[in-house]
Short mmCIF file of C-alpha atoms in Angstrom, two decimals:
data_model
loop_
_atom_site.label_atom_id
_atom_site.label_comp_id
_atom_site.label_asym_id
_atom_site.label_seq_id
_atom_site.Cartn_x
_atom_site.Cartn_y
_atom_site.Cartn_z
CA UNK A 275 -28.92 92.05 -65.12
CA UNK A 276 -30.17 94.65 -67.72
CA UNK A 277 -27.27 95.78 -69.81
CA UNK A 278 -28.67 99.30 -69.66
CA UNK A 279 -28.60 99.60 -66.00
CA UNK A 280 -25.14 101.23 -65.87
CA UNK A 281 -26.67 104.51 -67.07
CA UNK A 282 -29.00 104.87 -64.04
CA UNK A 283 -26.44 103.49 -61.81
CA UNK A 284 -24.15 106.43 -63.23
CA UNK A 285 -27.54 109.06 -62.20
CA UNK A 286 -26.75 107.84 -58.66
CA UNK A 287 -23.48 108.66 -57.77
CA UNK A 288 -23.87 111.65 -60.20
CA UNK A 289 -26.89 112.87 -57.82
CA UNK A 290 -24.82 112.35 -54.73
CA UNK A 291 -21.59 113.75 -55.79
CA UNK A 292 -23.77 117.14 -56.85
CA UNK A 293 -25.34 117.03 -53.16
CA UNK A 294 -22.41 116.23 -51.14
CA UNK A 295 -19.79 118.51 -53.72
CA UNK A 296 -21.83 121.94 -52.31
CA UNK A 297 -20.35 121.01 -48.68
CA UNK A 298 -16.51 120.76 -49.95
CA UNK A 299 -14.51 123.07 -47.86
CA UNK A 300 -16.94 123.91 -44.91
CA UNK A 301 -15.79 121.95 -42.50
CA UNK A 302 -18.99 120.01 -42.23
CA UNK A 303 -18.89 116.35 -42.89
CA UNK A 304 -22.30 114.95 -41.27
CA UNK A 305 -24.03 117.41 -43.46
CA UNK A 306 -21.75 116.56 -46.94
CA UNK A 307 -22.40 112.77 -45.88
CA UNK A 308 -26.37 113.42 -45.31
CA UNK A 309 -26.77 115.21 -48.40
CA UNK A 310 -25.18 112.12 -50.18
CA UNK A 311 -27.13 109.73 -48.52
CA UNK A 312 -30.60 111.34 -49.09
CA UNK A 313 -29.58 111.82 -53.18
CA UNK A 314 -28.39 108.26 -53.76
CA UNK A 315 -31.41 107.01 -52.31
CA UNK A 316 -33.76 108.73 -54.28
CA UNK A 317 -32.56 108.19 -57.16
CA UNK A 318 -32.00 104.34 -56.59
CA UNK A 319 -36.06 104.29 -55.78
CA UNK A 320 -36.45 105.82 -59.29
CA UNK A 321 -35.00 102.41 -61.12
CA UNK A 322 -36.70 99.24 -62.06
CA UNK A 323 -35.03 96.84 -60.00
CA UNK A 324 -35.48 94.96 -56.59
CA UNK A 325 -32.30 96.20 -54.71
CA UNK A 326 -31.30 94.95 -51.29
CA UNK A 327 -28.43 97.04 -49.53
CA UNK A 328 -25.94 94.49 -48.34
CA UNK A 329 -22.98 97.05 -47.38
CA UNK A 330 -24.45 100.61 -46.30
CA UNK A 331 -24.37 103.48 -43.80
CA UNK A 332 -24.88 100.84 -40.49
CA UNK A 333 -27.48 98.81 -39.22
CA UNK A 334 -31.39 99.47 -39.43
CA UNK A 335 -31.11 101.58 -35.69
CA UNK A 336 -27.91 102.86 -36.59
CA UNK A 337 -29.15 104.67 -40.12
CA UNK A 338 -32.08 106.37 -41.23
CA UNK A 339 -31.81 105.38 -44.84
CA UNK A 340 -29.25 103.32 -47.11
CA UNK A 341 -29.41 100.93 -43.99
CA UNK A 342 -28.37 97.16 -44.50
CA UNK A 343 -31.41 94.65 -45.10
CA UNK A 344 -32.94 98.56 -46.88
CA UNK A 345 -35.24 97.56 -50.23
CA UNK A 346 -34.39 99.81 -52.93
CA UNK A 347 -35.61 100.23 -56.16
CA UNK A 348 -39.14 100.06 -57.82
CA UNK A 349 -39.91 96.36 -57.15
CA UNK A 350 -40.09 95.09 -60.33
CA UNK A 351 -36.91 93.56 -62.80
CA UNK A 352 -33.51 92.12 -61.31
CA UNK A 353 -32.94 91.02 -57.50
CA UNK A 354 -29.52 92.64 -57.11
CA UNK A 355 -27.16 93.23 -53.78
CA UNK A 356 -26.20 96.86 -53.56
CA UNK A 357 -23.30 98.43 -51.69
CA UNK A 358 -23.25 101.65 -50.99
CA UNK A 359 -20.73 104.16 -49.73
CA UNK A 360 -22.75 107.83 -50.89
CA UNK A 361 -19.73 109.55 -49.69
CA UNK A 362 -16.22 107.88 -49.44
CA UNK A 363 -14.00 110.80 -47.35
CA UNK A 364 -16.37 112.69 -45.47
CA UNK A 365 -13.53 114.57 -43.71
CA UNK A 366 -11.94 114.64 -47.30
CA UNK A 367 -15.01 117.13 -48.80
CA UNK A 368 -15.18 118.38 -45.20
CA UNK A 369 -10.97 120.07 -45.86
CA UNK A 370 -11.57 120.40 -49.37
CA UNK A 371 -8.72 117.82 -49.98
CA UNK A 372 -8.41 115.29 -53.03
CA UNK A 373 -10.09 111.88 -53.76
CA UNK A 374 -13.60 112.01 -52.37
CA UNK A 375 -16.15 109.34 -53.78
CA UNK A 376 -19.54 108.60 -53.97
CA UNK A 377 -19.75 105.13 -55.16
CA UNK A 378 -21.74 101.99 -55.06
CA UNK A 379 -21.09 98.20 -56.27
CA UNK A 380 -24.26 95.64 -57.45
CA UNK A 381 -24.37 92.33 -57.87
CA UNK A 382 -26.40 89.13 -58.61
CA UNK A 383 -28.10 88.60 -55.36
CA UNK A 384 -25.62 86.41 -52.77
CA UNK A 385 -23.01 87.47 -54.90
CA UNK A 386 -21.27 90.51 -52.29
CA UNK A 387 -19.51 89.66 -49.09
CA UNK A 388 -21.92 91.51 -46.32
CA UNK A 389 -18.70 92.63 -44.98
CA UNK A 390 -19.38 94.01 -41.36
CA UNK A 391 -18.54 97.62 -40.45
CA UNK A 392 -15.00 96.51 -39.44
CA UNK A 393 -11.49 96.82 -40.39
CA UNK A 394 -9.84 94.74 -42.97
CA UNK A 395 -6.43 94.53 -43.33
CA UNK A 396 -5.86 94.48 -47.66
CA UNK A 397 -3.63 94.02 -50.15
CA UNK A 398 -4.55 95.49 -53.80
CA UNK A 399 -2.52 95.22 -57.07
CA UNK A 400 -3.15 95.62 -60.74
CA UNK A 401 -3.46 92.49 -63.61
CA UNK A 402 0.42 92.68 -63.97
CA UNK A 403 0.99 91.52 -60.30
CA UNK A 404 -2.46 89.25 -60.40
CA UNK A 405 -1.37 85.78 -58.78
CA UNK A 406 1.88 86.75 -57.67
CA UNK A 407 0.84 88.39 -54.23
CA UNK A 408 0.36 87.00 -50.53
CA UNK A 409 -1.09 88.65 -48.04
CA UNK A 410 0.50 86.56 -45.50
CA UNK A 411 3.69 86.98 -46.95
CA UNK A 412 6.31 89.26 -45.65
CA UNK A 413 6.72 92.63 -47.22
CA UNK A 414 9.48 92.36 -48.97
CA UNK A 415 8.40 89.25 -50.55
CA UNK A 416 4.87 91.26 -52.09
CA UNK A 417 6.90 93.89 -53.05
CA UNK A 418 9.49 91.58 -54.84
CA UNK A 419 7.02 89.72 -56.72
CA UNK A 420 4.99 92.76 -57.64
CA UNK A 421 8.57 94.42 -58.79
CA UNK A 422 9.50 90.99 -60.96
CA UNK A 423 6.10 91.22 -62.61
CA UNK A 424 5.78 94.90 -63.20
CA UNK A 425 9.40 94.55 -64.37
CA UNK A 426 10.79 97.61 -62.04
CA UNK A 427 12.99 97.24 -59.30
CA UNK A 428 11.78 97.30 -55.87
CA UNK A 429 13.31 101.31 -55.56
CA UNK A 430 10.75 102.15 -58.92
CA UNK A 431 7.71 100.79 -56.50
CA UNK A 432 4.93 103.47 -55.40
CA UNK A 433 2.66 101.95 -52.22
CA UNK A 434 -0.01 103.52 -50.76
CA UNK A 435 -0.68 103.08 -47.75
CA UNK A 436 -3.42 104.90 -45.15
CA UNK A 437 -1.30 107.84 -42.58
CA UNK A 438 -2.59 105.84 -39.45
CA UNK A 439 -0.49 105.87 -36.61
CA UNK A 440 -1.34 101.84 -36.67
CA UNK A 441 0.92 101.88 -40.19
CA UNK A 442 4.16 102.80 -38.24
CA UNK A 443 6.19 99.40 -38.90
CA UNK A 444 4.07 98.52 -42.24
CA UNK A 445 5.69 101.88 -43.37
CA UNK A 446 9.67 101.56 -41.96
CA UNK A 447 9.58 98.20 -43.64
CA UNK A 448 8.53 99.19 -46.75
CA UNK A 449 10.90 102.27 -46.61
CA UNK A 450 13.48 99.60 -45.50
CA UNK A 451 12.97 97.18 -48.77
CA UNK A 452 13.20 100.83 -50.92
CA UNK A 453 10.06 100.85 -52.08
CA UNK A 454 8.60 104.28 -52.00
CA UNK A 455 5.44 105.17 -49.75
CA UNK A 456 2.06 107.49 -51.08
CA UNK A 457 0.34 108.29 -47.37
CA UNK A 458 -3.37 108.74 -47.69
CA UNK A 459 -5.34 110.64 -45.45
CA UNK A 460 -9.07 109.49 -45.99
CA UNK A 461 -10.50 106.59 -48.19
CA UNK A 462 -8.61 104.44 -49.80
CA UNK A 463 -11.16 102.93 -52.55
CA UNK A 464 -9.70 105.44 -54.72
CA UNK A 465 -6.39 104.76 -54.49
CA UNK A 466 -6.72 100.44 -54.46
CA UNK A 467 -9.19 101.15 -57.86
CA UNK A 468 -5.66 103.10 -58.76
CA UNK A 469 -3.52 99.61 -58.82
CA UNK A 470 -5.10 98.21 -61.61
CA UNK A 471 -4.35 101.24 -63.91
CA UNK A 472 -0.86 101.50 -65.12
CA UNK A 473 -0.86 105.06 -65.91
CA UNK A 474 -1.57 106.07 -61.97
CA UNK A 475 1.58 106.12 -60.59
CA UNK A 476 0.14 103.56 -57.69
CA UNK A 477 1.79 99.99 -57.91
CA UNK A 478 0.27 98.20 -54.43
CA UNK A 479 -1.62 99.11 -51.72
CA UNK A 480 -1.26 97.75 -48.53
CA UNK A 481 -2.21 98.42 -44.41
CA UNK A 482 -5.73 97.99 -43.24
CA UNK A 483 -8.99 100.09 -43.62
CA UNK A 484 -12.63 99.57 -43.58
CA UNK A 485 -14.04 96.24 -44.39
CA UNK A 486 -17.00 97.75 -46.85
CA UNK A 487 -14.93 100.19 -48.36
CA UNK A 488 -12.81 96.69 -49.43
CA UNK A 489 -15.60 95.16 -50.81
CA UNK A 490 -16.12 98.34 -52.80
CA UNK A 491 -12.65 98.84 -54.29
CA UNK A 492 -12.54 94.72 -54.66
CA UNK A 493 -15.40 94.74 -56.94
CA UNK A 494 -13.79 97.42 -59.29
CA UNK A 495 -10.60 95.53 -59.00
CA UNK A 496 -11.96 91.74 -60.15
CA UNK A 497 -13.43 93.74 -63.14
CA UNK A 498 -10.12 95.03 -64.27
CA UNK A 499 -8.58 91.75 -63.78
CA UNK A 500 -6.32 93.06 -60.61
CA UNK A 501 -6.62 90.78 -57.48
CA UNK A 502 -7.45 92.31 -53.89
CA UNK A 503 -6.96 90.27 -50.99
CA UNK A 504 -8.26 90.95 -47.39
CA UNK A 505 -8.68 89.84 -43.94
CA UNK A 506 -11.32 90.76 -41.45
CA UNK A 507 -9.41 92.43 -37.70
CA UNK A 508 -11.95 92.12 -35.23
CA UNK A 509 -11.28 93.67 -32.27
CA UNK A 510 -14.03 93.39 -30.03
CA UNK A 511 -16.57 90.45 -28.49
CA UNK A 512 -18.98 91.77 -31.01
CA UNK A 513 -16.95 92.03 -34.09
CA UNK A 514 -16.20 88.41 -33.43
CA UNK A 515 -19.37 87.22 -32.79
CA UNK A 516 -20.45 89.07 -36.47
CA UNK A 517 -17.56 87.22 -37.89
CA UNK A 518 -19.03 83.71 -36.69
CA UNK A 519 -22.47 84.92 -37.98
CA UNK A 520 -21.29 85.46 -41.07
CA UNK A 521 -19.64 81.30 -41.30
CA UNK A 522 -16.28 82.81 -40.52
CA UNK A 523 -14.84 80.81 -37.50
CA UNK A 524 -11.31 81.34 -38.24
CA UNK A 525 -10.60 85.19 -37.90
CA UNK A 526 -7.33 84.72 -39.54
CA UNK A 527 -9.38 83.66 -42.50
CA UNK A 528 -7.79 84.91 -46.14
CA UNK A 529 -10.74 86.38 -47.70
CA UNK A 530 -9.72 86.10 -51.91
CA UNK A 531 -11.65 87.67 -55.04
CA UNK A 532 -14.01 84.96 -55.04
CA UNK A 533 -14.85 85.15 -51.53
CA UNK A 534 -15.67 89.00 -51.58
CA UNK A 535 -17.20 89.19 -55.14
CA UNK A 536 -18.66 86.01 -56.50
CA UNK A 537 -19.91 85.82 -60.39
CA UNK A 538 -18.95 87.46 -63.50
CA UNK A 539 -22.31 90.09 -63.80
CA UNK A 540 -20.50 93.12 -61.53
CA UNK A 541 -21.01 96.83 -62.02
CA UNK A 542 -18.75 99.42 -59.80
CA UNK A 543 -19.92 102.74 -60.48
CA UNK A 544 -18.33 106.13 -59.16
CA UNK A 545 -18.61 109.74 -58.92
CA UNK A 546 -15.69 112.37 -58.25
CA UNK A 547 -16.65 114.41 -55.45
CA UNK A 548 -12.95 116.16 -55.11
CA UNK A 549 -10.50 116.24 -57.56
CA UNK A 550 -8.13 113.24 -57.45
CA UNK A 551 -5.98 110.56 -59.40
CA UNK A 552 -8.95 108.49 -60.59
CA UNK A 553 -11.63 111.23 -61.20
CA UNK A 554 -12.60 114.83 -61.07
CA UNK A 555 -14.13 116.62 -59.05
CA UNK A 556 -17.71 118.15 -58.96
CA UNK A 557 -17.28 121.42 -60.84
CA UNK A 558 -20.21 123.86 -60.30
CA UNK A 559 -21.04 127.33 -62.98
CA UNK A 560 -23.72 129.28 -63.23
CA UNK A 561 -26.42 127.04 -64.61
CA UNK A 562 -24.63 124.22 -65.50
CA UNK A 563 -22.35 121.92 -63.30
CA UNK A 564 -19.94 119.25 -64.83
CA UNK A 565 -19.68 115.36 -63.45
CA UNK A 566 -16.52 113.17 -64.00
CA UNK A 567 -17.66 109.13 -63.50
CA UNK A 568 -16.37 105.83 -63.64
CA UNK A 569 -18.36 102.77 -64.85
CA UNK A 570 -16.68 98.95 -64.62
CA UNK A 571 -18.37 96.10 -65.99
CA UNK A 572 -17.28 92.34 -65.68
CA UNK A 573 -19.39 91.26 -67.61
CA UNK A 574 -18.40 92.92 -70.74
CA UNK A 575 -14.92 93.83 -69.64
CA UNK A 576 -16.17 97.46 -70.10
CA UNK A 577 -14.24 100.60 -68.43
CA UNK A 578 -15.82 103.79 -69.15
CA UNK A 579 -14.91 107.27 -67.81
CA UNK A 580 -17.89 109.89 -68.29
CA UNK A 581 -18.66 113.34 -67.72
CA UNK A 582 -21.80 114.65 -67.28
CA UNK A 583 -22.87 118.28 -67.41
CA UNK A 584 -26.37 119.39 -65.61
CA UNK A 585 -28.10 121.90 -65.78
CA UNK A 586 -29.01 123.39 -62.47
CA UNK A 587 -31.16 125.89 -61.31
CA UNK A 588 -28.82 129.17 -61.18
CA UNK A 589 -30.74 130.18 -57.79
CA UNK A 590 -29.17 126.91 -56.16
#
């Protein structure tokens, strides 16, 4: 892939945090997710590329744009896979609260698990705890190993893990081991990214959450060298007749790095919508409104955090 495309991969989740950010604190999260939606895919038809959206807002009758199987891009240069999630915590921008997203993840084409719009029950950790996790493995046992190999004791660990009622006994058990336990309330792509950087105060994430929003937050993870495993939970007829679509016949199926995000040419790219752990929040002024970004490269090994100021219109 072009080594310059991480710049307009940056002007998409830059267009769709400044869409969505206008909707923070309204109480409004079809219209903060439509706004998203609509910028990212503009811009996207602006670059030289032939994009196919692999992971995006639902099937073609399901979603007017950003739709699975959607073309994207001019046409003309690399044939890349594309997922998409224009806004990651629609009810987060909706209360105003921290750690809304926009964000998207390319690839060589085949290269991204077409994850169905599922759950997926995950375990994240940073390079420290790479190779040393199980996510088959009791609780205590992840939490020992990650403790040995971030050299803490279990009592220094901080896990997030999603405030779902569904969390109840992931949650006593952690408590139980002495571990201590972050609760999110929306999105948790933010918070897996988090693992792999020592400074964020996040050691493991664990509990189950969307599948796409894993294959998001898996892609930034292989390119910082972390590992993220998952497992697919269908729960209906239809979920499991996706999963055998898909070659999956065994739904307890360990889904590792390599099964989620093949090859070593990955960009993850995101926007802050709300101020949180990983990235600022869309600030707006008069005529100029600020950006905070993160770009991840594989191929180069690359992490860079920009921020953007744009000028806007002062009657917007």
């Amino acid at each position: 892939m072009r080594r310059d495309l991480s710049m307009d991969l940056i002007r998409v989740t830059e267009s769709a945090a400044l869409a969505s950010g206008k909707w923070m604190g309204r109480g409004k999260k079809e219209e903060a997710d439509e706004a998203a939606t609509q910028a990212m895919r503009d811009v996207f038809n602006s670059i030289q590329m032939k994009g196919t959206v692999v992971i995006g807002e639902g099937e073609m009758d399901e979603a007017p744009m950003l739709y699975i199987g959607e073309q994207l891009g001019t046409g003309e240069g690399p044939e890349i896979d594309i997922a998409v999630d224009p806004l990651e915590g629609t009810n987060i921008v909706a209360a105003g609260t921290s750690d809304a997203l926009t964000t998207i993840a390319i690839a060589e084409n085949g290269n991204l698990l077409h994850a169905p719009d599922m759950y997926m029950e995950k375990i994240a950790v940073g390079h420290e705890a790479a190779g040393k996790i199980d996510i088959n493995a009791p609780v205590i046992d992840n939490l020992s190993a990650v403790a040995k190999a971030k050299n803490k004791d279990i009592s220094d660990l901080v896990v997030a893990v999603l405030d779902r009622e569904r969390h109840g006994k992931l949650i006593r058990e952690i408590r139980d081991s002495g571990a201590r336990v972050k609760l999110i309330q929306d999105g948790d792509v933010a918070v897996a990214i988090s693992t792999a950087f020592e400074d964020s105060g996040v050691d493991i994430m664990l509990g189950s959450g969307g599948a796409p929003e894993g294959v998001l937050a898996a892609t930034a993870i292989k390119s910082l060298n972390g590992e993220f495993q998952g497992k697919l939970l269908p729960y209906t007829k239809e979920e499991r007749k996706r999963l055998q679509q898909m070659g999956i016949d065994d739904v307890n199926k360990v889904l590792l790095m390599e099964d989620i995000v093949k090859g070593d040419d990955v960009y993850f790219v995101a926007t802050g919508v709300t101020n949180g752990d990983l990235l600022r929040g869309v600030q707006y002024n008069q005529n100029i409104s600020t950006t905070h970004s993160i770009v991840i490269s594989s191929k180069t090994g690359t992490v860079r955090f920009i921020e953007g100021r744009h000028q806007t219109n002062g009657n917007k």
